[in-house]
Short mmCIF file of C-alpha atoms in Angstrom, two decimals:
data_model
loop_
_atom_site.label_atom_id
_atom_site.label_comp_id
_atom_site.label_asym_id
_atom_site.label_seq_id
_atom_site.Cartn_x
_atom_site.Cartn_y
_atom_site.Cartn_z
CA MET A 23 2.15 37.61 0.55
CA SER A 24 3.15 34.03 -0.27
CA LYS A 25 1.78 31.21 -2.39
CA TYR A 26 3.27 27.76 -2.77
CA ILE A 27 2.18 25.05 -5.19
CA THR A 28 3.92 21.72 -5.47
CA SER A 29 3.35 18.33 -7.10
CA ILE A 30 4.73 14.95 -6.04
CA PRO A 31 4.73 11.84 -8.29
CA LEU A 32 2.57 9.21 -6.62
CA GLY A 33 5.35 6.68 -7.16
CA ASP A 34 7.65 8.79 -5.00
CA ILE A 35 5.23 8.78 -2.07
CA GLU A 36 5.81 6.32 0.76
CA ARG A 37 2.84 7.37 2.87
CA ILE A 38 0.16 10.03 3.28
CA GLN A 39 -0.94 10.56 6.87
CA ILE A 40 -3.87 12.44 8.35
CA TYR A 41 -2.28 13.71 11.55
CA ILE A 42 -4.72 14.28 14.42
CA ASN A 43 -3.25 17.10 16.49
CA ARG A 44 -4.27 15.82 19.94
CA SER A 45 -1.45 17.62 21.74
CA VAL A 46 -2.27 20.92 20.01
CA LYS A 47 1.18 21.33 18.45
CA THR A 48 2.43 23.91 15.99
CA LEU A 49 3.28 23.01 12.41
CA ALA A 50 6.99 23.22 13.22
CA GLU A 51 6.60 20.92 16.21
CA ILE A 52 4.72 18.36 14.12
CA LYS A 53 7.40 18.42 11.43
CA ALA A 54 10.11 17.92 14.05
CA GLU A 55 8.15 15.03 15.57
CA THR A 56 7.28 13.18 12.36
CA GLY A 57 9.97 14.08 9.84
CA ALA A 58 7.30 14.48 7.15
CA ASP A 59 8.46 16.10 3.91
CA TYR A 60 5.25 17.98 3.12
CA LEU A 61 2.72 19.30 5.64
CA ILE A 62 -0.50 21.24 5.03
CA ASN A 63 -3.50 21.98 7.21
CA GLY A 64 -6.39 19.58 6.79
CA GLY A 65 -10.17 19.71 7.01
CA LEU A 66 -12.68 21.85 8.87
CA TYR A 67 -13.19 21.60 12.61
CA GLN A 68 -15.06 23.27 15.46
CA GLY A 69 -13.27 23.45 18.77
CA SER A 70 -11.66 20.06 19.28
CA GLN A 71 -13.96 18.21 16.87
CA ALA A 72 -13.57 17.65 13.14
CA VAL A 73 -16.60 18.22 10.93
CA CYS A 74 -17.72 16.65 7.64
CA HIS A 75 -16.18 13.18 7.05
CA LEU A 76 -12.73 12.38 8.44
CA ARG A 77 -10.94 9.07 9.01
CA ALA A 78 -7.28 8.56 9.91
CA ASP A 79 -5.53 5.16 10.12
CA GLY A 80 -8.85 3.35 10.27
CA GLN A 81 -10.37 5.47 13.04
CA THR A 82 -13.35 7.67 12.17
CA TYR A 83 -13.19 11.15 13.71
CA ALA A 84 -16.16 12.81 12.01
CA LYS A 85 -19.37 11.70 10.29
CA ASP A 86 -21.99 13.58 8.33
CA PRO A 87 -25.50 12.56 7.24
CA TYR A 88 -24.57 13.16 3.58
CA THR A 89 -21.91 11.86 1.20
CA TYR A 90 -19.39 14.19 -0.43
CA TRP A 91 -16.56 14.04 -2.91
CA GLY A 92 -13.26 13.73 -1.09
CA TYR A 93 -9.93 11.93 -1.14
CA ALA A 94 -9.53 8.40 0.19
CA TRP A 95 -6.53 6.10 0.38
CA GLY A 96 -4.94 3.16 2.14
CA THR A 97 -1.24 3.98 2.37
CA GLY A 98 -0.91 7.01 0.12
CA PRO A 99 0.12 6.24 -3.47
CA ASP A 100 -3.38 4.79 -3.99
CA ILE A 101 -5.13 8.10 -3.24
CA THR A 102 -8.20 8.81 -5.37
CA LEU A 103 -11.09 11.26 -5.49
CA ARG A 104 -14.24 9.37 -4.58
CA SER A 105 -17.49 9.57 -2.67
CA VAL A 106 -16.88 9.50 1.07
CA PRO A 107 -17.32 7.98 3.54
CA ALA A 108 -15.44 5.03 1.97
CA ALA A 109 -15.75 2.15 4.40
CA GLU A 110 -12.97 0.09 2.83
CA ARG A 111 -10.35 2.87 3.05
CA ARG A 112 -8.29 3.60 6.14
CA ASN A 113 -8.06 7.32 5.40
CA TYR A 114 -10.40 9.87 3.90
CA ILE A 115 -10.99 13.61 4.08
CA CYS A 116 -13.42 16.00 2.43
CA CYS A 117 -14.40 19.64 2.51
CA VAL A 118 -15.42 21.51 -0.66
CA CYS A 119 -14.88 19.72 -3.97
CA LEU A 120 -13.63 22.20 -6.57
CA LEU A 121 -12.75 20.01 -9.57
CA ARG A 122 -13.76 16.54 -10.71
CA GLY A 123 -12.76 14.86 -13.96
CA GLY A 124 -10.90 18.00 -15.04
CA LYS A 125 -14.06 20.11 -14.84
CA ALA A 126 -15.37 22.69 -12.39
CA GLU A 127 -17.71 21.19 -9.80
CA MET A 128 -20.78 23.01 -8.50
CA LEU A 129 -19.58 24.79 -5.36
CA ILE A 130 -21.50 23.90 -2.20
CA TYR A 131 -20.35 25.38 1.09
CA ASN A 132 -21.56 27.20 4.20
CA ARG A 133 -21.38 31.00 4.33
CA ASP A 134 -18.62 30.97 6.93
CA VAL A 135 -16.35 29.19 4.43
CA GLY A 136 -16.91 31.78 1.70
CA GLY A 137 -15.41 35.18 1.08
CA SER A 138 -11.84 36.10 0.22
CA ARG A 139 -9.32 34.57 2.62
CA PRO A 140 -6.13 32.45 2.69
CA ARG A 141 -6.69 29.06 1.07
CA THR A 142 -5.35 25.51 1.12
CA ALA A 143 -6.16 22.78 -1.40
CA ILE A 144 -5.18 19.24 -2.35
CA GLY A 145 -5.57 17.64 -5.77
CA LEU A 146 -4.39 15.20 -8.42
CA LYS A 147 -2.92 15.76 -11.87
CA ASP A 148 -1.21 13.36 -14.29
CA GLY A 149 -0.30 10.81 -11.63
CA GLU A 150 0.92 13.42 -9.17
CA LEU A 151 -0.35 14.65 -5.81
CA CYS A 152 -0.76 18.42 -5.87
CA LEU A 153 -0.65 20.71 -2.83
CA TYR A 154 -1.57 24.40 -2.74
CA CYS A 155 -1.35 27.01 0.01
CA THR A 156 -1.57 30.79 -0.03
CA ASP A 157 -1.84 33.43 2.67
CA SER A 158 -3.43 35.94 0.29
CA GLY A 159 -7.17 36.19 -0.23
CA ARG A 160 -9.08 33.91 -2.62
CA THR A 161 -12.78 33.18 -2.88
CA PRO A 162 -13.72 29.55 -3.47
CA MET A 163 -14.65 30.44 -7.06
CA GLU A 164 -11.31 32.19 -7.66
CA LEU A 165 -9.43 29.22 -6.22
CA GLN A 166 -11.42 26.86 -8.41
CA ALA A 167 -10.60 28.87 -11.54
CA GLU A 168 -6.90 29.03 -10.64
CA LEU A 169 -6.56 25.28 -10.12
CA LEU A 170 -8.54 24.56 -13.28
CA ALA A 171 -6.12 26.78 -15.21
CA LEU A 172 -3.21 24.83 -13.71
CA GLY A 173 -4.62 21.67 -15.24
CA TRP A 174 -5.53 19.90 -12.02
CA GLU A 175 -7.82 16.94 -12.73
CA SER A 176 -9.44 16.97 -9.31
CA ALA A 177 -9.22 19.24 -6.29
CA VAL A 178 -10.68 19.68 -2.83
CA MET A 179 -10.51 22.95 -0.91
CA LEU A 180 -9.47 22.36 2.69
CA ASP A 181 -9.84 24.61 5.73
CA GLY A 182 -8.74 28.18 5.06
CA GLY A 183 -8.43 31.60 6.64
CA GLY A 184 -6.30 31.51 9.76
CA SER A 185 -5.96 27.74 9.43
CA SER A 186 -4.06 27.88 6.12
CA GLN A 187 -0.44 26.87 6.71
CA CYS A 188 2.14 24.64 5.11
CA ASP A 189 5.72 23.41 5.06
CA LEU A 190 6.50 22.10 1.58
CA VAL A 191 10.11 20.96 1.90
CA GLY A 192 11.10 24.20 3.59
CA LYS A 193 8.68 26.52 1.77
CA ARG A 194 6.54 27.71 4.66
CA ILE A 195 3.40 29.66 5.33
CA VAL A 196 3.11 30.10 9.08
CA SER A 197 -0.02 30.62 11.16
CA ASN A 198 -0.48 31.04 14.89
CA ARG A 199 -3.47 28.71 14.76
CA LYS A 200 -2.92 25.12 15.94
CA VAL A 201 -5.31 23.19 13.74
CA HIS A 202 -7.16 19.97 14.58
CA ASN A 203 -5.79 17.87 11.69
CA LEU A 204 -3.15 18.08 9.00
CA ILE A 205 -2.14 16.16 5.88
CA LEU A 206 1.44 14.87 6.00
CA VAL A 207 3.28 13.39 3.01
CA TYR A 208 6.35 11.19 3.38
CA THR A 209 8.45 10.54 0.28
CA ARG A 210 10.72 7.61 -0.46
CA LYS A 211 14.38 8.34 0.19
CA ARG A 212 16.69 7.50 -2.70
CA ALA A 213 20.43 6.98 -2.71
CA PRO A 214 22.21 9.93 -4.39
CA SER A 215 23.11 7.86 -7.44
CA GLU A 216 19.65 6.43 -7.96
CA PRO A 217 17.75 7.93 -10.91
CA SER A 218 14.27 9.31 -10.54
CA ASP A 219 11.26 7.51 -11.99
CA ASN A 220 11.37 9.82 -14.99
CA ASP A 221 14.91 8.64 -15.76
CA LYS A 222 14.04 4.94 -15.65
CA GLU A 223 13.27 3.66 -19.12
CA ASP A 224 11.85 0.35 -18.00
CA LYS A 225 9.57 0.81 -15.03
CA PRO A 226 9.12 -0.78 -12.55
CA MET A 227 12.56 -2.54 -12.45
CA SER A 228 13.90 -2.15 -8.90
CA THR A 229 16.47 -4.78 -7.97
CA LYS A 230 17.57 -2.82 -4.91
CA TYR A 231 14.72 -4.36 -2.88
CA THR A 232 14.91 -7.75 -1.17
CA VAL A 233 11.82 -9.50 0.18
CA CYS A 234 12.08 -12.57 2.40
CA LEU A 235 9.18 -14.99 1.95
CA ASP A 236 8.56 -17.46 4.77
CA PRO A 237 6.32 -20.42 3.85
CA GLY A 238 5.01 -21.39 7.26
CA HIS A 239 5.68 -24.71 8.96
CA GLY A 240 7.13 -27.63 6.95
CA PRO A 241 7.23 -31.45 6.88
CA ASP A 242 5.53 -33.25 9.77
CA THR A 243 3.33 -30.24 10.59
CA VAL A 244 -0.20 -31.49 11.21
CA ASN A 245 -2.07 -28.17 10.90
CA GLY A 246 -4.98 -28.57 8.51
CA SER A 247 -8.70 -28.96 8.02
CA PRO A 248 -10.72 -31.30 10.29
CA ASP A 249 -11.53 -33.57 7.33
CA GLY A 250 -7.87 -33.91 6.31
CA SER A 251 -8.42 -32.52 2.81
CA TYR A 252 -6.23 -29.46 3.38
CA LYS A 253 -2.71 -29.14 4.86
CA GLU A 254 -1.36 -25.74 5.88
CA ARG A 255 2.27 -26.68 5.11
CA GLU A 256 1.36 -27.58 1.52
CA PHE A 257 -0.69 -24.42 1.07
CA ALA A 258 2.08 -22.19 2.43
CA TRP A 259 4.68 -23.68 0.08
CA ASP A 260 2.35 -23.42 -2.91
CA MET A 261 1.65 -19.76 -2.13
CA TYR A 262 5.39 -19.11 -2.02
CA THR A 263 5.82 -20.63 -5.50
CA ARG A 264 3.04 -18.38 -6.81
CA ILE A 265 4.15 -15.13 -5.15
CA ARG A 266 7.87 -15.38 -5.91
CA PRO A 267 7.67 -15.11 -9.73
CA LEU A 268 5.22 -12.21 -9.46
CA LEU A 269 7.69 -10.23 -7.34
CA GLU A 270 10.67 -11.21 -9.48
CA ARG A 271 8.83 -10.03 -12.58
CA HIS A 272 8.83 -6.60 -10.94
CA GLY A 273 12.55 -6.68 -10.24
CA VAL A 274 12.37 -7.69 -6.57
CA ASN A 275 15.08 -9.96 -5.21
CA VAL A 276 13.25 -12.77 -3.38
CA ILE A 277 14.79 -15.05 -0.76
CA CYS A 278 13.12 -17.91 1.11
CA THR A 279 13.49 -19.12 4.68
CA ARG A 280 13.37 -22.83 3.82
CA THR A 281 13.26 -25.50 1.15
CA GLU A 282 10.20 -27.63 0.49
CA ASP A 283 11.49 -30.54 2.58
CA THR A 284 12.86 -28.62 5.59
CA LYS A 285 11.34 -27.08 8.69
CA PRO A 286 13.78 -24.57 10.24
CA SER A 287 13.17 -23.06 13.65
CA LEU A 288 11.42 -19.72 13.94
CA THR A 289 14.66 -18.05 15.00
CA ALA A 290 16.49 -19.54 12.02
CA ARG A 291 13.86 -18.09 9.70
CA CYS A 292 14.46 -14.64 11.17
CA GLU A 293 18.21 -15.05 10.71
CA VAL A 294 17.79 -15.74 6.98
CA SER A 295 16.05 -12.39 6.59
CA ASN A 296 18.42 -10.52 8.87
CA ARG A 297 21.58 -11.80 7.15
CA ALA A 298 20.22 -10.74 3.77
CA GLY A 299 19.25 -7.28 5.00
CA ALA A 300 15.74 -7.78 3.64
CA ASP A 301 13.47 -4.79 3.13
CA LEU A 302 10.37 -6.79 4.09
CA PHE A 303 9.63 -10.16 5.73
CA VAL A 304 6.38 -11.91 4.75
CA SER A 305 5.29 -15.12 6.50
CA LEU A 306 2.62 -17.21 4.74
CA HIS A 307 0.01 -19.15 6.73
CA SER A 308 -3.62 -20.11 7.18
CA ASN A 309 -5.48 -19.63 10.44
CA ALA A 310 -7.26 -21.85 12.96
CA GLU A 311 -10.17 -21.01 15.23
CA GLY A 312 -9.00 -23.13 18.16
CA VAL A 313 -12.05 -25.37 18.34
CA SER A 314 -12.47 -29.09 17.76
CA GLY A 315 -14.17 -29.82 14.48
CA TRP A 316 -15.44 -27.18 12.10
CA GLY A 317 -15.77 -23.54 13.17
CA THR A 318 -17.41 -20.44 11.73
CA THR A 319 -14.71 -17.74 11.84
CA ARG A 320 -13.60 -16.58 8.40
CA GLY A 321 -11.40 -14.13 6.55
CA LEU A 322 -7.89 -12.95 5.77
CA LEU A 323 -5.93 -11.37 8.61
CA VAL A 324 -2.44 -9.84 8.55
CA TYR A 325 -0.49 -9.75 11.81
CA THR A 326 2.29 -7.36 12.77
CA SER A 327 4.09 -7.10 16.09
CA SER A 328 2.53 -3.84 17.31
CA GLY A 329 1.36 -0.32 16.46
CA PRO A 330 1.40 2.47 15.57
CA MET A 331 -0.26 2.15 12.18
CA THR A 332 2.28 4.60 10.78
CA ALA A 333 5.12 2.10 11.40
CA LYS A 334 6.45 0.53 8.20
CA ARG A 335 5.30 -2.95 9.20
CA ASN A 336 1.74 -1.68 9.45
CA VAL A 337 2.02 0.34 6.26
CA ALA A 338 3.02 -2.90 4.50
CA ALA A 339 0.21 -4.84 6.15
CA THR A 340 -2.33 -2.21 5.15
CA ALA A 341 -1.11 -2.23 1.55
CA ILE A 342 -1.59 -6.00 1.33
CA VAL A 343 -5.00 -5.84 3.01
CA ASN A 344 -6.15 -3.09 0.63
CA ARG A 345 -5.14 -5.17 -2.39
CA ALA A 346 -6.87 -8.23 -0.97
CA HIS A 347 -10.06 -6.27 -0.38
CA GLU A 348 -9.94 -4.89 -3.93
CA ALA A 349 -9.61 -8.49 -5.17
CA GLY A 350 -12.82 -9.45 -3.38
CA VAL A 351 -11.14 -11.39 -0.57
CA LEU A 352 -13.13 -11.53 2.67
CA LEU A 353 -11.28 -9.84 5.54
CA HIS A 354 -11.43 -10.81 9.20
CA GLY A 355 -12.34 -7.57 10.97
CA SER A 356 -10.23 -4.68 9.70
CA GLY A 357 -7.73 -7.12 8.22
CA VAL A 358 -4.83 -6.02 10.46
CA ALA A 359 -4.04 -7.20 14.00
CA HIS A 360 -1.04 -7.19 16.34
CA GLN A 361 0.70 -10.08 18.09
CA ILE A 362 4.05 -9.31 19.74
CA GLU A 363 4.52 -12.94 20.82
CA TYR A 364 5.04 -14.23 17.27
CA THR A 365 8.79 -14.81 16.98
CA VAL A 366 9.02 -14.09 13.26
CA LEU A 367 7.43 -10.68 13.84
CA ALA A 368 9.50 -9.74 16.88
CA LYS A 369 12.95 -11.03 15.90
CA THR A 370 13.30 -9.77 12.33
CA ASP A 371 15.20 -6.57 11.58
CA ALA A 372 13.01 -5.80 8.56
CA PRO A 373 9.38 -4.73 8.77
CA ALA A 374 7.56 -8.05 9.18
CA VAL A 375 4.04 -9.25 8.45
CA LEU A 376 2.39 -12.65 8.91
CA ILE A 377 -0.51 -13.34 6.57
CA GLU A 378 -3.29 -15.70 7.63
CA TYR A 379 -5.08 -16.16 4.31
CA GLY A 380 -8.19 -17.73 5.81
CA TYR A 381 -9.35 -20.25 8.40
CA HIS A 382 -8.62 -23.91 7.65
CA THR A 383 -11.12 -24.78 10.39
CA THR A 384 -14.06 -23.30 8.46
CA ARG A 385 -15.62 -25.15 5.52
CA GLU A 386 -16.19 -22.05 3.39
CA ASP A 387 -12.60 -20.84 3.73
CA VAL A 388 -11.16 -24.32 3.13
CA ASP A 389 -13.10 -24.64 -0.13
CA LEU A 390 -11.51 -21.37 -1.26
CA LEU A 391 -8.00 -22.12 0.02
CA LYS A 392 -7.96 -25.38 -1.96
CA ASN A 393 -8.99 -23.60 -5.18
CA SER A 394 -6.10 -22.86 -7.57
CA SER A 395 -7.72 -19.77 -9.10
CA TYR A 396 -8.38 -18.35 -5.64
CA ARG A 397 -4.75 -18.98 -4.69
CA ASP A 398 -3.70 -17.03 -7.78
CA ARG A 399 -5.91 -14.18 -6.61
CA LEU A 400 -4.32 -14.26 -3.14
CA ALA A 401 -0.82 -14.38 -4.62
CA GLU A 402 -1.45 -11.39 -6.86
CA ALA A 403 -2.99 -9.41 -4.01
CA THR A 404 0.04 -10.19 -1.84
CA ALA A 405 2.62 -9.36 -4.50
CA SER A 406 0.87 -6.17 -5.61
CA GLY A 407 0.51 -5.05 -1.98
CA VAL A 408 4.22 -5.65 -1.43
CA CYS A 409 4.99 -3.63 -4.56
CA ASP A 410 2.75 -0.81 -3.32
CA PHE A 411 4.71 -0.78 -0.06
CA LEU A 412 8.04 -0.73 -1.91
CA GLY A 413 6.87 1.97 -4.32
CA ILE A 414 7.06 -0.26 -7.41
CA ALA A 415 4.37 0.27 -10.04
CA TRP A 416 2.32 -2.93 -10.33
CA MET A 417 1.86 -4.37 -13.82
CA ALA A 418 -0.68 -7.17 -14.13
CA GLU A 419 0.25 -10.08 -16.36
CA SER A 420 -1.08 -9.84 -19.89
CA GLY A 421 -4.04 -12.05 -20.62
CA GLY A 422 -2.89 -12.84 -24.17
CA GLU A 423 -3.28 -16.21 -25.81
CA GLY A 424 0.32 -17.14 -25.10
CA THR A 425 0.01 -17.04 -21.31
CA ASP A 426 -1.18 -20.61 -20.81
CA ALA A 427 0.12 -22.16 -24.04
CA PRO A 428 2.92 -24.75 -23.67
CA ALA A 429 6.36 -24.28 -25.17
CA SER A 430 6.60 -25.24 -28.85
CA ASP A 431 8.20 -28.59 -29.70
CA TRP A 432 11.38 -27.01 -31.05
CA ALA A 433 11.90 -25.11 -27.76
CA ALA A 434 10.54 -27.63 -25.26
CA GLU A 435 13.88 -29.08 -24.13
CA ALA A 436 15.57 -25.69 -23.75
CA TRP A 437 12.52 -24.35 -21.94
CA ARG A 438 12.60 -27.26 -19.51
CA LYS A 439 16.31 -26.74 -18.79
CA ALA A 440 15.85 -23.01 -18.26
CA SER A 441 12.96 -23.65 -15.89
CA ASP A 442 14.72 -26.44 -13.98
CA LYS A 443 17.85 -24.34 -13.46
CA GLY A 444 15.88 -21.29 -12.30
CA VAL A 445 16.92 -19.11 -15.24
CA LEU A 446 13.24 -18.63 -16.09
CA ASP A 447 10.25 -19.04 -13.79
CA GLY A 448 8.49 -21.64 -15.94
CA THR A 449 5.48 -19.47 -16.79
CA ARG A 450 4.27 -17.81 -20.02
CA PRO A 451 6.55 -19.74 -22.46
CA THR A 452 5.08 -18.10 -25.58
CA ASP A 453 4.79 -14.54 -24.25
CA PRO A 454 7.17 -11.75 -25.35
CA VAL A 455 10.08 -10.80 -23.07
CA THR A 456 10.38 -7.25 -21.74
CA ARG A 457 13.78 -5.61 -21.38
CA GLN A 458 13.50 -5.68 -17.59
CA GLU A 459 12.84 -9.45 -17.71
CA LEU A 460 15.87 -9.86 -19.99
CA ALA A 461 17.98 -7.94 -17.47
CA LEU A 462 16.76 -10.26 -14.72
CA VAL A 463 17.74 -13.36 -16.74
CA LEU A 464 21.19 -11.93 -17.49
CA ASN A 465 21.65 -11.19 -13.81
CA ARG A 466 20.75 -14.78 -12.89
CA LEU A 467 23.39 -16.01 -15.35
CA ASN A 468 25.97 -13.63 -13.81
CA LEU A 469 26.46 -11.97 -17.19
CA ILE A 470 26.00 -8.44 -15.87
#
């Protein structure tokens, strides 16, 4: 008899996928196809249909008249226990909730799920994703008691019996049953010399990542609102100036496709990213409805070249969309769409996304796009979504009194020089400096 229990720091997770087994493959075949690091069987099903609530990559496969506690997430590191269905999440799964808030939950399940049989469970504990699989018998109550003793904060029992199976980085429990759905976990691959998160004293410093920001258009571009009060080229450049310091504060190396007074070709923009070996390309725009005068279409939309949603470009797009939704930004449809004809999406080597922050042909969106506080909200949603994609823990700026205060008289000239020369980003002159920010300044001065 075998039992395997593992935990994975959420910061080490690149993606969690609910794999719908349409081709009725074995666990080994799915691992060979996907390259996932951890695989366990998923939720309940009857025949070829899932039961309870199940959504994978934005597509709903099963509904139930009632709500249940289950796990929901966008890309993976953001997984939480919550009431499902969760309309704003691209993935969710539920079965029998065992633990919630570190306490035993009242067990509610059908008779055919009870008894002593092999079991599979998923949970969370201290910022880690926990996976459990055994081919020996456990009742739901025994499984609940075991996971509670292990200190799991939350847990959901998945399908069991002959469905229980796993491959946890080579530790396998094999079943002849080819289940309807599975949970797959992909971890971030580190270079051999790179320390783990536990070895890094100053999270989330991560200068190994390069992001290419592309402020759309440039001088002489006429795109804008029908009343002339808003210009897309000005908005795109302003968003770049807001997003860049947020990413740099998290240790990301940021490059730009143009200067404020230039308008390179689309191909040239791609070449900037390709030469730098960027990890992500982000193009900044606002949208147009294609009508004369004012329109009615609204919302943020992120374009990528094509599917599938498991591709890195779509994982990045989803991370940004999730952050925007959490910030209260109106989405257009699901928030993600595909357009292979966009040059900057098709000709970049890095995963590429093009963000349309709203429609400059709609009065309501224009009023928002012209608002400085709203732009700050968009910039933070973008930067935090990028950090989620890169696996960098997001740290919101402190709201202390020093954030908006000007530099003191005795430091004003030095502050101006440091800002003008790009040594500092010109924000938060009276705030304390973290060690990771000091390292970034030293790097800019070529002192390390």
